[in-house]
């Protein structure tokens, strides 16, 4: 059974790499922009693995709002460079992404269930929607905001009517950053160095010794790329995702204490 799962996983990875390569080649050959579906952390890591093999064009990454965990890649065949290159993400480029924001509202009732991110995602997948068509989900009080590909937006408005035992109303909505801005917990601490394991330990209040297995298992990602070396050094702005724990970014590297430790400011995502 384990061997079967491994073969299936390897086949899925090869198919994903092929689709991504075909998208980049299509953009390059025809001088057009081609956008992928949403990529999770595993897919983002696969993209990093094949970047050097892709045509020499520009690309951007966007998930509907800045710092989205799941995002689409837009290959721009009108930009020819010496090698595949990430481009600045301007407002004009963001407007070109085929991404819709949908709002799921609960009826006004004191008997409504308390619905979680998992509840909303589960109900979407139960409709037969592929996970790659769904981006980040933001639960805000009695509403949930879901980013999806434009192609399924109309379907959701008609067919997404229930989450668990609760009736909902789904409609298109403008992504209001006043509502969708992530909740962050600021953590100020000192570390002996900017090593990955030291910063994860500070962010999640755990010992560095307990992190070795997590890092070795490929469950830690820096800017979407899997990292298996605990000694990898971070720089300000790097986003770290740890499966099973959450994610954070290194906001600021400040002064050094008398004991030679570095003061850092970490922003940990809480929603």
PDB file of C-alpha atoms in Angstrom:
ATOM      1  CA  UNK A   1       0.000   0.000   0.000  1.00  0.00           C
ATOM      2  CA  UNK A   2       2.802   2.438   0.896  1.00  0.00           C
ATOM      3  CA  UNK A   3       4.556   1.660  -2.390  1.00  0.00           C
ATOM      4  CA  UNK A   4       1.304   2.321  -4.283  1.00  0.00           C
ATOM      5  CA  UNK A   5       0.876   5.665  -2.527  1.00  0.00           C
ATOM      6  CA  UNK A   6       4.458   6.619  -3.372  1.00  0.00           C
ATOM      7  CA  UNK A   7       3.996   5.704  -7.055  1.00  0.00           C
ATOM      8  CA  UNK A   8       0.731   7.660  -7.182  1.00  0.00           C
ATOM      9  CA  UNK A   9       2.390  10.688  -5.574  1.00  0.00           C
ATOM     10  CA  UNK A  10       5.315  10.552  -7.998  1.00  0.00           C
ATOM     11  CA  UNK A  11       2.933  10.313 -10.958  1.00  0.00           C
ATOM     12  CA  UNK A  12       0.927  13.306  -9.723  1.00  0.00           C
ATOM     13  CA  UNK A  13       4.131  15.327  -9.295  1.00  0.00           C
ATOM     14  CA  UNK A  14       5.246  14.508 -12.843  1.00  0.00           C
ATOM     15  CA  UNK A  15       1.834  15.479 -14.241  1.00  0.00           C
ATOM     16  CA  UNK A  16       1.891  18.761 -12.330  1.00  0.00           C
ATOM     17  CA  UNK A  17       5.394  19.619 -13.541  1.00  0.00           C
ATOM     18  CA  UNK A  18       4.344  18.818 -17.103  1.00  0.00           C
ATOM     19  CA  UNK A  19       1.263  21.070 -16.873  1.00  0.00           C
ATOM     20  CA  UNK A  20       3.308  23.932 -15.469  1.00  0.00           C
ATOM     21  CA  UNK A  21       5.974  23.496 -18.145  1.00  0.00           C
ATOM     22  CA  UNK A  22       3.344  23.435 -20.896  1.00  0.00           C
ATOM     23  CA  UNK A  23       1.824  26.666 -19.549  1.00  0.00           C
ATOM     24  CA  UNK A  24       5.203  28.416 -19.562  1.00  0.00           C
ATOM     25  CA  UNK A  25       6.023  27.134 -23.061  1.00  0.00           C
ATOM     26  CA  UNK A  26       2.610  28.255 -24.364  1.00  0.00           C
ATOM     27  CA  UNK A  27       3.188  31.761 -22.992  1.00  0.00           C
ATOM     28  CA  UNK A  28       6.685  31.857 -24.487  1.00  0.00           C
ATOM     29  CA  UNK A  29       5.785  30.541 -27.943  1.00  0.00           C
ATOM     30  CA  UNK A  30       2.726  32.753 -28.436  1.00  0.00           C
ATOM     31  CA  UNK A  31       3.837  35.850 -26.531  1.00  0.00           C
ATOM     32  CA  UNK A  32       0.812  35.777 -24.241  1.00  0.00           C
ATOM     33  CA  UNK A  33       0.056  35.536 -20.520  1.00  0.00           C
ATOM     34  CA  UNK A  34      -0.954  32.125 -19.142  1.00  0.00           C
ATOM     35  CA  UNK A  35      -2.137  31.693 -15.543  1.00  0.00           C
ATOM     36  CA  UNK A  36      -2.018  28.473 -13.521  1.00  0.00           C
ATOM     37  CA  UNK A  37      -4.550  27.276 -10.984  1.00  0.00           C
ATOM     38  CA  UNK A  38      -3.853  27.791  -7.277  1.00  0.00           C
ATOM     39  CA  UNK A  39      -0.711  26.181  -5.927  1.00  0.00           C
ATOM     40  CA  UNK A  40      -0.359  24.863  -2.394  1.00  0.00           C
ATOM     41  CA  UNK A  41       2.975  24.578  -0.608  1.00  0.00           C
ATOM     42  CA  UNK A  42       3.859  21.238  -2.210  1.00  0.00           C
ATOM     43  CA  UNK A  43       3.150  22.569  -5.711  1.00  0.00           C
ATOM     44  CA  UNK A  44       5.042  25.778  -5.014  1.00  0.00           C
ATOM     45  CA  UNK A  45       8.042  23.680  -4.047  1.00  0.00           C
ATOM     46  CA  UNK A  46       7.774  21.673  -7.292  1.00  0.00           C
ATOM     47  CA  UNK A  47       7.726  24.941  -9.210  1.00  0.00           C
ATOM     48  CA  UNK A  48      10.988  25.954  -7.537  1.00  0.00           C
ATOM     49  CA  UNK A  49      12.461  22.583  -8.537  1.00  0.00           C
ATOM     50  CA  UNK A  50      11.832  23.094 -12.264  1.00  0.00           C
ATOM     51  CA  UNK A  51      12.325  26.877 -12.547  1.00  0.00           C
ATOM     52  CA  UNK A  52      15.682  26.527 -14.298  1.00  0.00           C
ATOM     53  CA  UNK A  53      14.116  24.285 -16.958  1.00  0.00           C
ATOM     54  CA  UNK A  54      11.351  26.741 -17.910  1.00  0.00           C
ATOM     55  CA  UNK A  55      11.483  29.202 -20.842  1.00  0.00           C
ATOM     56  CA  UNK A  56      13.175  32.581 -20.367  1.00  0.00           C
ATOM     57  CA  UNK A  57      10.134  34.753 -19.664  1.00  0.00           C
ATOM     58  CA  UNK A  58       8.762  36.776 -16.754  1.00  0.00           C
ATOM     59  CA  UNK A  59       6.296  35.562 -14.154  1.00  0.00           C
ATOM     60  CA  UNK A  60       4.357  36.837 -11.133  1.00  0.00           C
ATOM     61  CA  UNK A  61       2.618  35.117  -8.208  1.00  0.00           C
ATOM     62  CA  UNK A  62      -0.698  36.230  -6.715  1.00  0.00           C
ATOM     63  CA  UNK A  63      -3.502  34.677  -4.671  1.00  0.00           C
ATOM     64  CA  UNK A  64      -6.115  37.434  -4.566  1.00  0.00           C
ATOM     65  CA  UNK A  65      -4.553  39.433  -1.729  1.00  0.00           C
ATOM     66  CA  UNK A  66      -0.936  40.177  -0.796  1.00  0.00           C
ATOM     67  CA  UNK A  67       0.798  37.437   1.219  1.00  0.00           C
ATOM     68  CA  UNK A  68      -1.773  34.780   0.296  1.00  0.00           C
ATOM     69  CA  UNK A  69      -0.543  31.297   1.182  1.00  0.00           C
ATOM     70  CA  UNK A  70      -2.028  29.676  -1.938  1.00  0.00           C
ATOM     71  CA  UNK A  71      -1.345  31.521  -5.161  1.00  0.00           C
ATOM     72  CA  UNK A  72      -1.480  31.281  -8.957  1.00  0.00           C
ATOM     73  CA  UNK A  73       1.490  31.788 -11.262  1.00  0.00           C
ATOM     74  CA  UNK A  74       1.090  34.040 -14.305  1.00  0.00           C
ATOM     75  CA  UNK A  75       3.658  33.410 -17.030  1.00  0.00           C
ATOM     76  CA  UNK A  76       4.072  36.519 -19.195  1.00  0.00           C
ATOM     77  CA  UNK A  77       5.348  35.644 -22.675  1.00  0.00           C
ATOM     78  CA  UNK A  78       5.599  39.309 -23.624  1.00  0.00           C
ATOM     79  CA  UNK A  79       8.614  39.681 -21.324  1.00  0.00           C
ATOM     80  CA  UNK A  80      11.756  37.992 -22.643  1.00  0.00           C
ATOM     81  CA  UNK A  81      14.739  37.751 -20.297  1.00  0.00           C
ATOM     82  CA  UNK A  82      17.904  35.680 -20.071  1.00  0.00           C
ATOM     83  CA  UNK A  83      16.214  33.195 -17.721  1.00  0.00           C
ATOM     84  CA  UNK A  84      12.872  32.778 -15.962  1.00  0.00           C
ATOM     85  CA  UNK A  85      12.508  35.878 -13.803  1.00  0.00           C
ATOM     86  CA  UNK A  86      10.020  37.000 -11.159  1.00  0.00           C
ATOM     87  CA  UNK A  87       8.513  40.378 -12.048  1.00  0.00           C
ATOM     88  CA  UNK A  88       7.151  43.164  -9.827  1.00  0.00           C
ATOM     89  CA  UNK A  89       3.518  42.577  -8.885  1.00  0.00           C
ATOM     90  CA  UNK A  90       1.760  45.803  -9.891  1.00  0.00           C
ATOM     91  CA  UNK A  91      -1.918  46.663  -9.480  1.00  0.00           C
ATOM     92  CA  UNK A  92      -2.352  46.375 -13.254  1.00  0.00           C
ATOM     93  CA  UNK A  93      -0.932  42.854 -13.245  1.00  0.00           C
ATOM     94  CA  UNK A  94      -3.070  41.807 -10.262  1.00  0.00           C
ATOM     95  CA  UNK A  95      -6.172  42.983 -12.117  1.00  0.00           C
ATOM     96  CA  UNK A  96      -5.323  40.588 -14.967  1.00  0.00           C
ATOM     97  CA  UNK A  97      -5.438  37.487 -12.781  1.00  0.00           C
ATOM     98  CA  UNK A  98      -8.567  35.343 -13.385  1.00  0.00           C
ATOM     99  CA  UNK A  99      -9.352  35.215  -9.664  1.00  0.00           C
ATOM    100  CA  UNK A 100     -12.714  35.906  -8.021  1.00  0.00           C
ATOM    101  CA  UNK A 101     -13.519  36.650  -4.397  1.00  0.00           C
ATOM    102  CA  UNK A 102     -16.690  35.011  -3.127  1.00  0.00           C
ATOM    103  CA  UNK A 103     -18.514  35.841   0.101  1.00  0.00           C
ATOM    104  CA  UNK A 104     -20.453  33.168   1.975  1.00  0.00           C
ATOM    105  CA  UNK A 105     -22.918  34.672   4.454  1.00  0.00           C
ATOM    106  CA  UNK A 106     -24.877  32.929   7.163  1.00  0.00           C
ATOM    107  CA  UNK A 107     -28.513  33.873   7.840  1.00  0.00           C
ATOM    108  CA  UNK A 108     -29.121  35.975  10.921  1.00  0.00           C
ATOM    109  CA  UNK A 109     -29.898  33.423  13.577  1.00  0.00           C
ATOM    110  CA  UNK A 110     -28.669  32.728  17.071  1.00  0.00           C
ATOM    111  CA  UNK A 111     -28.871  29.020  16.228  1.00  0.00           C
ATOM    112  CA  UNK A 112     -26.156  29.156  13.559  1.00  0.00           C
ATOM    113  CA  UNK A 113     -23.284  26.734  13.917  1.00  0.00           C
ATOM    114  CA  UNK A 114     -19.786  28.010  14.528  1.00  0.00           C
ATOM    115  CA  UNK A 115     -18.098  27.189  11.224  1.00  0.00           C
ATOM    116  CA  UNK A 116     -14.363  26.811  10.740  1.00  0.00           C
ATOM    117  CA  UNK A 117     -11.982  27.031   7.791  1.00  0.00           C
ATOM    118  CA  UNK A 118     -12.113  23.233   7.551  1.00  0.00           C
ATOM    119  CA  UNK A 119     -15.921  23.257   7.422  1.00  0.00           C
ATOM    120  CA  UNK A 120     -15.990  25.706   4.508  1.00  0.00           C
ATOM    121  CA  UNK A 121     -13.274  23.888   2.593  1.00  0.00           C
ATOM    122  CA  UNK A 122     -14.915  20.517   3.152  1.00  0.00           C
ATOM    123  CA  UNK A 123     -18.255  21.731   1.820  1.00  0.00           C
ATOM    124  CA  UNK A 124     -16.581  23.156  -1.291  1.00  0.00           C
ATOM    125  CA  UNK A 125     -14.751  19.920  -2.040  1.00  0.00           C
ATOM    126  CA  UNK A 126     -17.980  17.956  -1.486  1.00  0.00           C
ATOM    127  CA  UNK A 127     -19.376  19.778  -4.531  1.00  0.00           C
ATOM    128  CA  UNK A 128     -16.767  18.027  -6.652  1.00  0.00           C
ATOM    129  CA  UNK A 129     -14.518  21.079  -6.978  1.00  0.00           C
ATOM    130  CA  UNK A 130     -10.826  20.381  -7.476  1.00  0.00           C
ATOM    131  CA  UNK A 131      -8.660  21.806  -4.677  1.00  0.00           C
ATOM    132  CA  UNK A 132      -6.542  23.651  -7.247  1.00  0.00           C
ATOM    133  CA  UNK A 133      -9.529  25.860  -8.113  1.00  0.00           C
ATOM    134  CA  UNK A 134      -9.736  27.196  -4.545  1.00  0.00           C
ATOM    135  CA  UNK A 135      -7.299  29.639  -2.968  1.00  0.00           C
ATOM    136  CA  UNK A 136      -7.206  30.959   0.574  1.00  0.00           C
ATOM    137  CA  UNK A 137     -10.313  31.020   2.765  1.00  0.00           C
ATOM    138  CA  UNK A 138     -10.777  33.778   5.342  1.00  0.00           C
ATOM    139  CA  UNK A 139     -13.358  33.281   8.087  1.00  0.00           C
ATOM    140  CA  UNK A 140     -14.535  36.588   9.524  1.00  0.00           C
ATOM    141  CA  UNK A 141     -17.281  36.358  12.185  1.00  0.00           C
ATOM    142  CA  UNK A 142     -20.357  34.956  10.396  1.00  0.00           C
ATOM    143  CA  UNK A 143     -18.930  35.403   6.903  1.00  0.00           C
ATOM    144  CA  UNK A 144     -16.294  33.566   4.909  1.00  0.00           C
ATOM    145  CA  UNK A 145     -14.376  34.974   1.938  1.00  0.00           C
ATOM    146  CA  UNK A 146     -13.092  32.473  -0.587  1.00  0.00           C
ATOM    147  CA  UNK A 147     -10.758  33.099  -3.509  1.00  0.00           C
ATOM    148  CA  UNK A 148     -11.349  30.902  -6.535  1.00  0.00           C
ATOM    149  CA  UNK A 149     -10.667  30.779 -10.259  1.00  0.00           C
ATOM    150  CA  UNK A 150     -13.106  32.820 -12.339  1.00  0.00           C
ATOM    151  CA  UNK A 151     -14.347  29.660 -14.051  1.00  0.00           C
ATOM    152  CA  UNK A 152     -16.187  28.344 -10.983  1.00  0.00           C
ATOM    153  CA  UNK A 153     -17.485  31.642  -9.557  1.00  0.00           C
ATOM    154  CA  UNK A 154     -20.921  31.378 -11.171  1.00  0.00           C
ATOM    155  CA  UNK A 155     -21.201  27.727 -10.151  1.00  0.00           C
ATOM    156  CA  UNK A 156     -20.547  28.618  -6.506  1.00  0.00           C
ATOM    157  CA  UNK A 157     -23.215  31.329  -6.552  1.00  0.00           C
ATOM    158  CA  UNK A 158     -25.777  28.754  -7.665  1.00  0.00           C
ATOM    159  CA  UNK A 159     -24.702  25.542  -6.000  1.00  0.00           C
ATOM    160  CA  UNK A 160     -22.864  26.437  -2.788  1.00  0.00           C
ATOM    161  CA  UNK A 161     -25.836  26.741  -0.462  1.00  0.00           C
ATOM    162  CA  UNK A 162     -24.904  24.781   2.652  1.00  0.00           C
ATOM    163  CA  UNK A 163     -21.976  24.271   5.038  1.00  0.00           C
ATOM    164  CA  UNK A 164     -22.503  21.353   7.395  1.00  0.00           C
ATOM    165  CA  UNK A 165     -26.115  21.835   8.555  1.00  0.00           C
ATOM    166  CA  UNK A 166     -26.230  25.579   7.964  1.00  0.00           C
ATOM    167  CA  UNK A 167     -27.715  27.286   4.915  1.00  0.00           C
ATOM    168  CA  UNK A 168     -25.512  29.994   3.363  1.00  0.00           C
ATOM    169  CA  UNK A 169     -25.786  32.622   0.669  1.00  0.00           C
ATOM    170  CA  UNK A 170     -22.871  32.932  -1.771  1.00  0.00           C
ATOM    171  CA  UNK A 171     -22.161  35.984  -3.920  1.00  0.00           C
ATOM    172  CA  UNK A 172     -19.235  37.754  -5.569  1.00  0.00           C
ATOM    173  CA  UNK A 173     -17.537  40.357  -3.384  1.00  0.00           C
ATOM    174  CA  UNK A 174     -14.755  42.894  -3.703  1.00  0.00           C
ATOM    175  CA  UNK A 175     -11.683  41.840  -1.686  1.00  0.00           C
ATOM    176  CA  UNK A 176     -11.639  44.457   1.072  1.00  0.00           C
ATOM    177  CA  UNK A 177      -8.221  44.442   2.735  1.00  0.00           C
ATOM    178  CA  UNK A 178      -9.741  46.140   5.764  1.00  0.00           C
ATOM    179  CA  UNK A 179     -11.572  42.850   6.346  1.00  0.00           C
ATOM    180  CA  UNK A 180      -9.172  40.357   4.799  1.00  0.00           C
ATOM    181  CA  UNK A 181      -5.935  41.686   6.230  1.00  0.00           C
ATOM    182  CA  UNK A 182      -4.412  38.775   8.158  1.00  0.00           C
ATOM    183  CA  UNK A 183      -4.393  38.821  11.936  1.00  0.00           C
ATOM    184  CA  UNK A 184      -0.813  38.904  13.150  1.00  0.00           C
ATOM    185  CA  UNK A 185       0.833  38.331  16.499  1.00  0.00           C
ATOM    186  CA  UNK A 186       4.033  40.301  16.939  1.00  0.00           C
ATOM    187  CA  UNK A 187       6.813  38.400  18.668  1.00  0.00           C
ATOM    188  CA  UNK A 188      10.012  40.131  19.764  1.00  0.00           C
ATOM    189  CA  UNK A 189      12.785  37.819  20.831  1.00  0.00           C
ATOM    190  CA  UNK A 190      16.499  37.197  20.777  1.00  0.00           C
ATOM    191  CA  UNK A 191      18.211  34.428  18.829  1.00  0.00           C
ATOM    192  CA  UNK A 192      21.843  33.264  18.702  1.00  0.00           C
ATOM    193  CA  UNK A 193      21.697  33.557  14.899  1.00  0.00           C
ATOM    194  CA  UNK A 194      19.196  33.871  12.050  1.00  0.00           C
ATOM    195  CA  UNK A 195      19.132  30.087  11.590  1.00  0.00           C
ATOM    196  CA  UNK A 196      15.833  28.568  10.525  1.00  0.00           C
ATOM    197  CA  UNK A 197      15.478  26.352  13.595  1.00  0.00           C
ATOM    198  CA  UNK A 198      16.184  29.228  15.989  1.00  0.00           C
ATOM    199  CA  UNK A 199      13.506  31.433  14.426  1.00  0.00           C
ATOM    200  CA  UNK A 200      10.895  28.663  14.282  1.00  0.00           C
ATOM    201  CA  UNK A 201      11.569  27.892  17.934  1.00  0.00           C
ATOM    202  CA  UNK A 202      11.026  31.568  18.794  1.00  0.00           C
ATOM    203  CA  UNK A 203       7.849  31.885  16.702  1.00  0.00           C
ATOM    204  CA  UNK A 204       6.156  28.762  18.057  1.00  0.00           C
ATOM    205  CA  UNK A 205       7.691  28.643  21.535  1.00  0.00           C
ATOM    206  CA  UNK A 206       9.232  25.218  21.148  1.00  0.00           C
ATOM    207  CA  UNK A 207      12.697  23.773  21.596  1.00  0.00           C
ATOM    208  CA  UNK A 208      15.091  23.559  18.674  1.00  0.00           C
ATOM    209  CA  UNK A 209      15.720  19.883  19.406  1.00  0.00           C
ATOM    210  CA  UNK A 210      12.074  19.036  18.724  1.00  0.00           C
ATOM    211  CA  UNK A 211      12.223  20.745  15.319  1.00  0.00           C
ATOM    212  CA  UNK A 212      14.870  18.511  13.774  1.00  0.00           C
ATOM    213  CA  UNK A 213      12.387  15.826  12.732  1.00  0.00           C
ATOM    214  CA  UNK A 214       9.934  18.388  11.355  1.00  0.00           C
ATOM    215  CA  UNK A 215      12.599  20.051   9.206  1.00  0.00           C
ATOM    216  CA  UNK A 216      14.137  16.746   8.057  1.00  0.00           C
ATOM    217  CA  UNK A 217      10.694  15.529   6.966  1.00  0.00           C
ATOM    218  CA  UNK A 218      10.310  18.410   4.497  1.00  0.00           C
ATOM    219  CA  UNK A 219       7.464  20.031   6.428  1.00  0.00           C
ATOM    220  CA  UNK A 220       9.082  23.474   6.494  1.00  0.00           C
ATOM    221  CA  UNK A 221       8.935  25.926   3.588  1.00  0.00           C
ATOM    222  CA  UNK A 222      10.647  29.276   3.063  1.00  0.00           C
ATOM    223  CA  UNK A 223       8.802  31.402   0.504  1.00  0.00           C
ATOM    224  CA  UNK A 224       7.153  28.241  -0.833  1.00  0.00           C
ATOM    225  CA  UNK A 225      10.372  26.238  -1.162  1.00  0.00           C
ATOM    226  CA  UNK A 226      10.909  23.166   0.996  1.00  0.00           C
ATOM    227  CA  UNK A 227      13.986  23.450   3.206  1.00  0.00           C
ATOM    228  CA  UNK A 228      15.554  20.522   5.048  1.00  0.00           C
ATOM    229  CA  UNK A 229      18.603  22.219   6.564  1.00  0.00           C
ATOM    230  CA  UNK A 230      18.075  23.583  10.064  1.00  0.00           C
ATOM    231  CA  UNK A 231      21.018  25.942   9.628  1.00  0.00           C
ATOM    232  CA  UNK A 232      19.508  27.798   6.673  1.00  0.00           C
ATOM    233  CA  UNK A 233      19.725  31.522   7.393  1.00  0.00           C
ATOM    234  CA  UNK A 234      16.732  33.803   6.928  1.00  0.00           C
ATOM    235  CA  UNK A 235      16.558  37.428   5.903  1.00  0.00           C
ATOM    236  CA  UNK A 236      13.956  40.089   6.610  1.00  0.00           C
ATOM    237  CA  UNK A 237      10.797  39.488   4.599  1.00  0.00           C
ATOM    238  CA  UNK A 238      11.141  35.700   4.358  1.00  0.00           C
ATOM    239  CA  UNK A 239       7.886  33.810   4.955  1.00  0.00           C
ATOM    240  CA  UNK A 240       8.185  30.495   6.795  1.00  0.00           C
ATOM    241  CA  UNK A 241       5.401  27.889   6.713  1.00  0.00           C
ATOM    242  CA  UNK A 242       5.509  24.900   9.061  1.00  0.00           C
ATOM    243  CA  UNK A 243       2.944  22.215   8.366  1.00  0.00           C
ATOM    244  CA  UNK A 244       0.900  21.486  11.447  1.00  0.00           C
ATOM    245  CA  UNK A 245       1.949  24.696  13.205  1.00  0.00           C
ATOM    246  CA  UNK A 246       1.284  27.703  10.959  1.00  0.00           C
ATOM    247  CA  UNK A 247       3.406  30.385   9.342  1.00  0.00           C
ATOM    248  CA  UNK A 248       5.224  33.615  10.113  1.00  0.00           C
ATOM    249  CA  UNK A 249       7.542  36.101   8.500  1.00  0.00           C
ATOM    250  CA  UNK A 250      10.729  37.699   9.720  1.00  0.00           C
ATOM    251  CA  UNK A 251       9.696  41.324   9.944  1.00  0.00           C
ATOM    252  CA  UNK A 252      12.839  43.001  11.232  1.00  0.00           C
ATOM    253  CA  UNK A 253      16.369  42.228  12.326  1.00  0.00           C
ATOM    254  CA  UNK A 254      17.396  44.710  15.014  1.00  0.00           C
ATOM    255  CA  UNK A 255      20.379  45.231  17.261  1.00  0.00           C
ATOM    256  CA  UNK A 256      22.734  42.752  18.913  1.00  0.00           C
ATOM    257  CA  UNK A 257      22.663  42.359  22.704  1.00  0.00           C
ATOM    258  CA  UNK A 258      25.701  42.469  24.969  1.00  0.00           C
ATOM    259  CA  UNK A 259      25.628  38.680  25.031  1.00  0.00           C
ATOM    260  CA  UNK A 260      25.914  38.556  21.250  1.00  0.00           C
ATOM    261  CA  UNK A 261      22.305  37.562  20.543  1.00  0.00           C
ATOM    262  CA  UNK A 262      20.301  39.175  17.764  1.00  0.00           C
ATOM    263  CA  UNK A 263      16.978  40.901  18.461  1.00  0.00           C
ATOM    264  CA  UNK A 264      14.331  39.977  15.897  1.00  0.00           C
ATOM    265  CA  UNK A 265      10.723  40.972  15.245  1.00  0.00           C
ATOM    266  CA  UNK A 266       8.529  38.127  13.986  1.00  0.00           C
ATOM    267  CA  UNK A 267       4.957  38.426  12.731  1.00  0.00           C
ATOM    268  CA  UNK A 268       3.026  35.185  13.224  1.00  0.00           C
ATOM    269  CA  UNK A 269      -0.203  34.628  11.292  1.00  0.00           C
ATOM    270  CA  UNK A 270      -3.138  33.827  13.572  1.00  0.00           C
ATOM    271  CA  UNK A 271      -5.865  33.821  10.882  1.00  0.00           C
TER     272      UNK A 271
END
